């Protein structure tokens, strides 16, 4: 609902409470990271994505989002391994 309306700051506020309640769950953290990414709070997105990957190192979407988040911060060298990992996990050809 909030994502469809592009109300990413509101989504982040709500999702922060949910993540605080169930910190072990990956799905709310991914949504929170996505809300941060779309609201240009890239350091917060990066932090949430690293927390996801700490809990689930083979979470393909987290690798993809982390790669894109790092790219947006001008950190292409750090992004590349995550983007390759995401591509490999999705079955895309990796160069």
mmCIF file of N, CA and C in Angstrom:
data_model
loop_
_atom_site.group_PDB
_atom_site.id
_atom_site.type_symbol
_atom_site.label_atom_id
_atom_site.label_comp_id
_atom_site.label_asym_id
_atom_site.label_seq_id
_atom_site.Cartn_x
_atom_site.Cartn_y
_atom_site.Cartn_z
ATOM 1 N N UNK A 1 0.817 -1.180 0.000
ATOM 2 C CA UNK A 1 0.000 0.000 0.000
ATOM 3 C C UNK A 1 0.872 1.260 0.000
ATOM 4 N N UNK A 2 1.801 1.361 0.976
ATOM 5 C CA UNK A 2 2.657 2.546 1.039
ATOM 6 C C UNK A 2 3.639 2.578 -0.129
ATOM 7 N N UNK A 3 4.069 1.402 -0.582
ATOM 8 C CA UNK A 3 4.989 1.357 -1.708
ATOM 9 C C UNK A 3 4.273 1.768 -2.991
ATOM 10 N N UNK A 4 3.045 1.321 -3.162
ATOM 11 C CA UNK A 4 2.271 1.719 -4.342
ATOM 12 C C UNK A 4 2.059 3.229 -4.381
ATOM 13 N N UNK A 5 1.877 3.825 -3.218
ATOM 14 C CA UNK A 5 1.669 5.269 -3.125
ATOM 15 C C UNK A 5 2.997 6.039 -3.066
ATOM 16 N N UNK A 6 4.092 5.315 -3.098
ATOM 17 C CA UNK A 6 5.445 5.901 -3.026
ATOM 18 C C UNK A 6 5.642 6.709 -1.745
ATOM 19 N N UNK A 7 5.042 6.227 -0.667
ATOM 20 C CA UNK A 7 5.195 6.840 0.652
ATOM 21 C C UNK A 7 6.232 6.045 1.430
ATOM 22 N N UNK A 8 7.476 6.142 0.975
ATOM 23 C CA UNK A 8 8.544 5.310 1.509
ATOM 24 C C UNK A 8 8.948 5.694 2.929
ATOM 25 N N UNK A 9 8.881 6.959 3.263
ATOM 26 C CA UNK A 9 9.231 7.390 4.620
ATOM 27 C C UNK A 9 8.224 6.828 5.617
ATOM 28 N N UNK A 10 6.948 6.883 5.272
ATOM 29 C CA UNK A 10 5.908 6.316 6.131
ATOM 30 C C UNK A 10 6.085 4.811 6.257
ATOM 31 N N UNK A 11 6.366 4.158 5.144
ATOM 32 C CA UNK A 11 6.598 2.706 5.164
ATOM 33 C C UNK A 11 7.766 2.372 6.081
ATOM 34 N N UNK A 12 8.848 3.138 5.980
ATOM 35 C CA UNK A 12 10.028 2.884 6.816
ATOM 36 C C UNK A 12 9.688 3.035 8.295
ATOM 37 N N UNK A 13 8.913 4.057 8.623
ATOM 38 C CA UNK A 13 8.541 4.278 10.026
ATOM 39 C C UNK A 13 7.760 3.086 10.572
ATOM 40 N N UNK A 14 6.822 2.597 9.802
ATOM 41 C CA UNK A 14 6.006 1.461 10.241
ATOM 42 C C UNK A 14 6.843 0.191 10.304
ATOM 43 N N UNK A 15 7.645 -0.022 9.286
ATOM 44 C CA UNK A 15 8.460 -1.240 9.233
ATOM 45 C C UNK A 15 9.536 -1.264 10.308
ATOM 46 N N UNK A 16 10.032 -0.105 10.717
ATOM 47 C CA UNK A 16 11.020 -0.065 11.794
ATOM 48 C C UNK A 16 10.442 -0.675 13.067
ATOM 49 N N UNK A 17 9.209 -0.334 13.367
ATOM 50 C CA UNK A 17 8.545 -0.920 14.533
ATOM 51 C C UNK A 17 8.397 -2.425 14.417
ATOM 52 N N UNK A 18 8.062 -2.886 13.232
ATOM 53 C CA UNK A 18 7.908 -4.325 13.012
ATOM 54 C C UNK A 18 9.247 -5.039 13.148
ATOM 55 N N UNK A 19 10.289 -4.462 12.580
ATOM 56 C CA UNK A 19 11.627 -5.072 12.686
ATOM 57 C C UNK A 19 12.077 -5.112 14.144
ATOM 58 N N UNK A 20 11.760 -4.086 14.901
ATOM 59 C CA UNK A 20 12.102 -4.079 16.326
ATOM 60 C C UNK A 20 11.396 -5.206 17.073
ATOM 61 N N UNK A 21 10.160 -5.521 16.654
ATOM 62 C CA UNK A 21 9.391 -6.581 17.307
ATOM 63 C C UNK A 21 9.874 -7.976 16.938
ATOM 64 N N UNK A 22 10.274 -8.151 15.682
ATOM 65 C CA UNK A 22 10.697 -9.472 15.200
ATOM 66 C C UNK A 22 12.034 -9.354 14.453
ATOM 67 N N UNK A 23 13.105 -9.028 15.173
ATOM 68 C CA UNK A 23 14.388 -8.761 14.516
ATOM 69 C C UNK A 23 14.980 -9.956 13.781
ATOM 70 N N UNK A 24 14.542 -11.141 14.131
ATOM 71 C CA UNK A 24 15.091 -12.339 13.493
ATOM 72 C C UNK A 24 14.481 -12.624 12.120
ATOM 73 N N UNK A 25 13.365 -11.990 11.795
ATOM 74 C CA UNK A 25 12.702 -12.244 10.515
ATOM 75 C C UNK A 25 13.318 -11.409 9.400
ATOM 76 N N UNK A 26 13.566 -12.055 8.279
ATOM 77 C CA UNK A 26 14.240 -11.432 7.146
ATOM 78 C C UNK A 26 13.287 -10.565 6.320
ATOM 79 N N UNK A 27 12.073 -11.009 6.085
ATOM 80 C CA UNK A 27 11.150 -10.314 5.183
ATOM 81 C C UNK A 27 10.887 -8.861 5.585
ATOM 82 N N UNK A 28 10.589 -8.577 6.852
ATOM 83 C CA UNK A 28 10.368 -7.166 7.210
ATOM 84 C C UNK A 28 11.622 -6.308 7.010
ATOM 85 N N UNK A 29 12.791 -6.885 7.256
ATOM 86 C CA UNK A 29 14.041 -6.142 7.046
ATOM 87 C C UNK A 29 14.256 -5.829 5.571
ATOM 88 N N UNK A 30 13.908 -6.769 4.706
ATOM 89 C CA UNK A 30 14.040 -6.508 3.272
ATOM 90 C C UNK A 30 13.119 -5.376 2.843
ATOM 91 N N UNK A 31 11.903 -5.384 3.337
ATOM 92 C CA UNK A 31 10.977 -4.293 3.020
ATOM 93 C C UNK A 31 11.470 -2.961 3.577
ATOM 94 N N UNK A 32 12.012 -2.990 4.793
ATOM 95 C CA UNK A 32 12.549 -1.773 5.390
ATOM 96 C C UNK A 32 13.725 -1.252 4.565
ATOM 97 N N UNK A 33 14.606 -2.148 4.158
ATOM 98 C CA UNK A 33 15.744 -1.752 3.318
ATOM 99 C C UNK A 33 15.251 -1.142 2.006
ATOM 100 N N UNK A 34 14.226 -1.732 1.443
ATOM 101 C CA UNK A 34 13.656 -1.211 0.196
ATOM 102 C C UNK A 34 13.075 0.189 0.405
ATOM 103 N N UNK A 35 12.384 0.396 1.520
ATOM 104 C CA UNK A 35 11.834 1.721 1.832
ATOM 105 C C UNK A 35 12.961 2.741 1.993
ATOM 106 N N UNK A 36 14.023 2.350 2.682
ATOM 107 C CA UNK A 36 15.171 3.247 2.837
ATOM 108 C C UNK A 36 15.804 3.549 1.484
ATOM 109 N N UNK A 37 15.955 2.532 0.656
ATOM 110 C CA UNK A 37 16.560 2.715 -0.670
ATOM 111 C C UNK A 37 15.762 3.726 -1.488
ATOM 112 N N UNK A 38 14.463 3.546 -1.529
ATOM 113 C CA UNK A 38 13.613 4.415 -2.343
ATOM 114 C C UNK A 38 13.474 5.829 -1.769
ATOM 115 N N UNK A 39 13.760 5.988 -0.486
ATOM 116 C CA UNK A 39 13.728 7.328 0.106
ATOM 117 C C UNK A 39 15.140 7.914 0.206
ATOM 118 N N UNK A 40 16.078 7.296 -0.498
ATOM 119 C CA UNK A 40 17.474 7.769 -0.599
ATOM 120 C C UNK A 40 18.204 7.794 0.738
ATOM 121 N N UNK A 41 17.783 6.951 1.657
ATOM 122 C CA UNK A 41 18.524 6.799 2.920
ATOM 123 C C UNK A 41 19.397 5.553 2.772
ATOM 124 N N UNK A 42 20.426 5.724 1.964
ATOM 125 C CA UNK A 42 21.213 4.592 1.485
ATOM 126 C C UNK A 42 22.059 3.937 2.571
ATOM 127 N N UNK A 43 22.563 4.693 3.503
ATOM 128 C CA UNK A 43 23.340 4.087 4.586
ATOM 129 C C UNK A 43 22.460 3.196 5.448
ATOM 130 N N UNK A 44 21.239 3.628 5.690
ATOM 131 C CA UNK A 44 20.305 2.800 6.468
ATOM 132 C C UNK A 44 19.917 1.561 5.681
ATOM 133 N N UNK A 45 19.708 1.708 4.381
ATOM 134 C CA UNK A 45 19.401 0.547 3.536
ATOM 135 C C UNK A 45 20.547 -0.444 3.589
ATOM 136 N N UNK A 46 21.754 0.058 3.450
ATOM 137 C CA UNK A 46 22.933 -0.809 3.499
ATOM 138 C C UNK A 46 22.999 -1.566 4.821
ATOM 139 N N UNK A 47 22.768 -0.877 5.904
ATOM 140 C CA UNK A 47 22.813 -1.505 7.228
ATOM 141 C C UNK A 47 21.790 -2.631 7.358
ATOM 142 N N UNK A 48 20.566 -2.383 6.905
ATOM 143 C CA UNK A 48 19.525 -3.412 6.981
ATOM 144 C C UNK A 48 19.863 -4.604 6.081
ATOM 145 N N UNK A 49 20.383 -4.328 4.913
ATOM 146 C CA UNK A 49 20.725 -5.408 3.988
ATOM 147 C C UNK A 49 21.871 -6.250 4.526
ATOM 148 N N UNK A 50 22.832 -5.634 5.161
ATOM 149 C CA UNK A 50 23.912 -6.397 5.795
ATOM 150 C C UNK A 50 23.370 -7.265 6.923
ATOM 151 N N UNK A 51 22.397 -6.745 7.667
ATOM 152 C CA UNK A 51 21.768 -7.538 8.731
ATOM 153 C C UNK A 51 21.024 -8.730 8.150
ATOM 154 N N UNK A 52 20.364 -8.536 7.019
ATOM 155 C CA UNK A 52 19.670 -9.645 6.354
ATOM 156 C C UNK A 52 20.677 -10.702 5.938
ATOM 157 N N UNK A 53 21.758 -10.275 5.306
ATOM 158 C CA UNK A 53 22.746 -11.238 4.819
ATOM 159 C C UNK A 53 23.484 -11.935 5.948
ATOM 160 N N UNK A 54 23.569 -11.294 7.095
ATOM 161 C CA UNK A 54 24.143 -11.940 8.267
ATOM 162 C C UNK A 54 23.257 -13.109 8.709
ATOM 163 N N UNK A 55 21.951 -12.916 8.625
ATOM 164 C CA UNK A 55 20.992 -13.952 9.022
ATOM 165 C C UNK A 55 20.789 -14.994 7.924
ATOM 166 N N UNK A 56 20.845 -14.551 6.661
ATOM 167 C CA UNK A 56 20.565 -15.434 5.528
ATOM 168 C C UNK A 56 21.519 -15.089 4.375
ATOM 169 N N UNK A 57 22.734 -15.650 4.393
ATOM 170 C CA UNK A 57 23.752 -15.289 3.408
ATOM 171 C C UNK A 57 23.397 -15.614 1.956
ATOM 172 N N UNK A 58 22.379 -16.423 1.741
ATOM 173 C CA UNK A 58 22.009 -16.783 0.369
ATOM 174 C C UNK A 58 20.709 -16.112 -0.069
ATOM 175 N N UNK A 59 20.354 -15.010 0.570
ATOM 176 C CA UNK A 59 19.160 -14.252 0.190
ATOM 177 C C UNK A 59 19.486 -13.442 -1.069
ATOM 178 N N UNK A 60 19.016 -13.924 -2.199
ATOM 179 C CA UNK A 60 19.352 -13.352 -3.502
ATOM 180 C C UNK A 60 18.947 -11.885 -3.616
ATOM 181 N N UNK A 61 17.747 -11.557 -3.185
ATOM 182 C CA UNK A 61 17.265 -10.177 -3.311
ATOM 183 C C UNK A 61 18.101 -9.215 -2.465
ATOM 184 N N UNK A 62 18.558 -9.665 -1.301
ATOM 185 C CA UNK A 62 19.392 -8.814 -0.449
ATOM 186 C C UNK A 62 20.720 -8.511 -1.143
ATOM 187 N N UNK A 63 21.300 -9.504 -1.810
ATOM 188 C CA UNK A 63 22.534 -9.257 -2.555
ATOM 189 C C UNK A 63 22.289 -8.253 -3.683
ATOM 190 N N UNK A 64 21.191 -8.422 -4.395
ATOM 191 C CA UNK A 64 20.864 -7.512 -5.488
ATOM 192 C C UNK A 64 20.668 -6.086 -4.969
ATOM 193 N N UNK A 65 19.863 -5.943 -3.928
ATOM 194 C CA UNK A 65 19.610 -4.611 -3.372
ATOM 195 C C UNK A 65 20.865 -3.981 -2.792
ATOM 196 N N UNK A 66 21.688 -4.789 -2.129
ATOM 197 C CA UNK A 66 22.921 -4.249 -1.564
ATOM 198 C C UNK A 66 23.835 -3.769 -2.687
ATOM 199 N N UNK A 67 23.933 -4.549 -3.747
ATOM 200 C CA UNK A 67 24.736 -4.124 -4.889
ATOM 201 C C UNK A 67 24.243 -2.807 -5.462
ATOM 202 N N UNK A 68 22.957 -2.687 -5.634
ATOM 203 C CA UNK A 68 22.392 -1.442 -6.180
ATOM 204 C C UNK A 68 22.553 -0.270 -5.213
ATOM 205 N N UNK A 69 22.415 -0.550 -3.926
ATOM 206 C CA UNK A 69 22.593 0.488 -2.913
ATOM 207 C C UNK A 69 24.030 1.002 -2.928
ATOM 208 N N UNK A 70 24.977 0.093 -3.002
ATOM 209 C CA UNK A 70 26.384 0.485 -3.049
ATOM 210 C C UNK A 70 26.696 1.248 -4.334
ATOM 211 N N UNK A 71 26.109 0.824 -5.439
ATOM 212 C CA UNK A 71 26.302 1.556 -6.702
ATOM 213 C C UNK A 71 25.813 2.998 -6.578
ATOM 214 N N UNK A 72 24.645 3.170 -5.984
ATOM 215 C CA UNK A 72 24.083 4.531 -5.833
ATOM 216 C C UNK A 72 24.953 5.409 -4.957
ATOM 217 N N UNK A 73 25.755 4.788 -4.118
ATOM 218 C CA UNK A 73 26.667 5.536 -3.258
ATOM 219 C C UNK A 73 28.027 5.742 -3.935
ATOM 220 N N UNK A 74 28.152 5.325 -5.189
ATOM 221 C CA UNK A 74 29.405 5.474 -5.910
ATOM 222 C C UNK A 74 30.460 4.450 -5.519
ATOM 223 N N UNK A 75 30.026 3.300 -5.030
ATOM 224 C CA UNK A 75 30.935 2.257 -4.548
ATOM 225 C C UNK A 75 30.815 1.011 -5.424
ATOM 226 N N UNK A 76 31.061 1.193 -6.706
ATOM 227 C CA UNK A 76 30.869 0.126 -7.692
ATOM 228 C C UNK A 76 31.737 -1.094 -7.420
ATOM 229 N N UNK A 77 32.955 -0.885 -6.965
ATOM 230 C CA UNK A 77 33.837 -2.026 -6.687
ATOM 231 C C UNK A 77 33.277 -2.915 -5.578
ATOM 232 N N UNK A 78 32.678 -2.297 -4.561
ATOM 233 C CA UNK A 78 32.071 -3.063 -3.476
ATOM 234 C C UNK A 78 30.756 -3.705 -3.930
ATOM 235 N N UNK A 79 30.075 -3.074 -4.860
ATOM 236 C CA UNK A 79 28.783 -3.565 -5.343
ATOM 237 C C UNK A 79 28.941 -4.804 -6.220
ATOM 238 N N UNK A 80 29.998 -4.848 -6.997
ATOM 239 C CA UNK A 80 30.166 -5.894 -8.013
ATOM 240 C C UNK A 80 30.017 -7.317 -7.481
ATOM 241 N N UNK A 81 30.662 -7.691 -6.375
ATOM 242 C CA UNK A 81 30.491 -9.080 -5.905
ATOM 243 C C UNK A 81 29.050 -9.418 -5.541
ATOM 244 N N UNK A 82 28.346 -8.465 -4.975
ATOM 245 C CA UNK A 82 26.945 -8.713 -4.585
ATOM 246 C C UNK A 82 26.059 -8.854 -5.819
ATOM 247 N N UNK A 83 26.308 -8.042 -6.821
ATOM 248 C CA UNK A 83 25.528 -8.133 -8.056
ATOM 249 C C UNK A 83 25.823 -9.443 -8.787
ATOM 250 N N UNK A 84 27.086 -9.871 -8.781
ATOM 251 C CA UNK A 84 27.432 -11.165 -9.403
ATOM 252 C C UNK A 84 26.763 -12.315 -8.657
ATOM 253 N N UNK A 85 26.782 -12.239 -7.322
ATOM 254 C CA UNK A 85 26.172 -13.284 -6.504
ATOM 255 C C UNK A 85 24.666 -13.345 -6.787
ATOM 256 N N UNK A 86 24.013 -12.205 -6.842
ATOM 257 C CA UNK A 86 22.576 -12.171 -7.114
ATOM 258 C C UNK A 86 22.277 -12.753 -8.484
ATOM 259 N N UNK A 87 23.088 -12.393 -9.470
ATOM 260 C CA UNK A 87 22.889 -12.907 -10.830
ATOM 261 C C UNK A 87 23.078 -14.427 -10.854
ATOM 262 N N UNK A 88 24.104 -14.908 -10.199
ATOM 263 C CA UNK A 88 24.356 -16.353 -10.174
ATOM 264 C C UNK A 88 23.213 -17.093 -9.486
ATOM 265 N N UNK A 89 22.701 -16.542 -8.415
ATOM 266 C CA UNK A 89 21.606 -17.188 -7.683
ATOM 267 C C UNK A 89 20.306 -17.202 -8.479
ATOM 268 N N UNK A 90 20.132 -16.219 -9.352
ATOM 269 C CA UNK A 90 18.903 -16.157 -10.144
ATOM 270 C C UNK A 90 19.024 -16.931 -11.456
ATOM 271 N N UNK A 91 20.222 -17.434 -11.726
ATOM 272 C CA UNK A 91 20.423 -18.210 -12.943
ATOM 273 C C UNK A 91 20.843 -17.383 -14.138
ATOM 274 N N UNK A 92 21.106 -16.093 -13.919
ATOM 275 C CA UNK A 92 21.559 -15.238 -15.022
ATOM 276 C C UNK A 92 23.006 -15.582 -15.361
ATOM 277 N N UNK A 93 23.403 -15.276 -16.571
ATOM 278 C CA UNK A 93 24.783 -15.468 -16.979
ATOM 279 C C UNK A 93 25.642 -14.433 -16.271
ATOM 280 N N UNK A 94 26.696 -14.907 -15.627
ATOM 281 C CA UNK A 94 27.598 -14.037 -14.873
ATOM 282 C C UNK A 94 28.875 -13.880 -15.660
ATOM 283 N N UNK A 95 29.252 -12.622 -15.906
ATOM 284 C CA UNK A 95 30.497 -12.340 -16.621
ATOM 285 C C UNK A 95 31.620 -12.041 -15.676
#
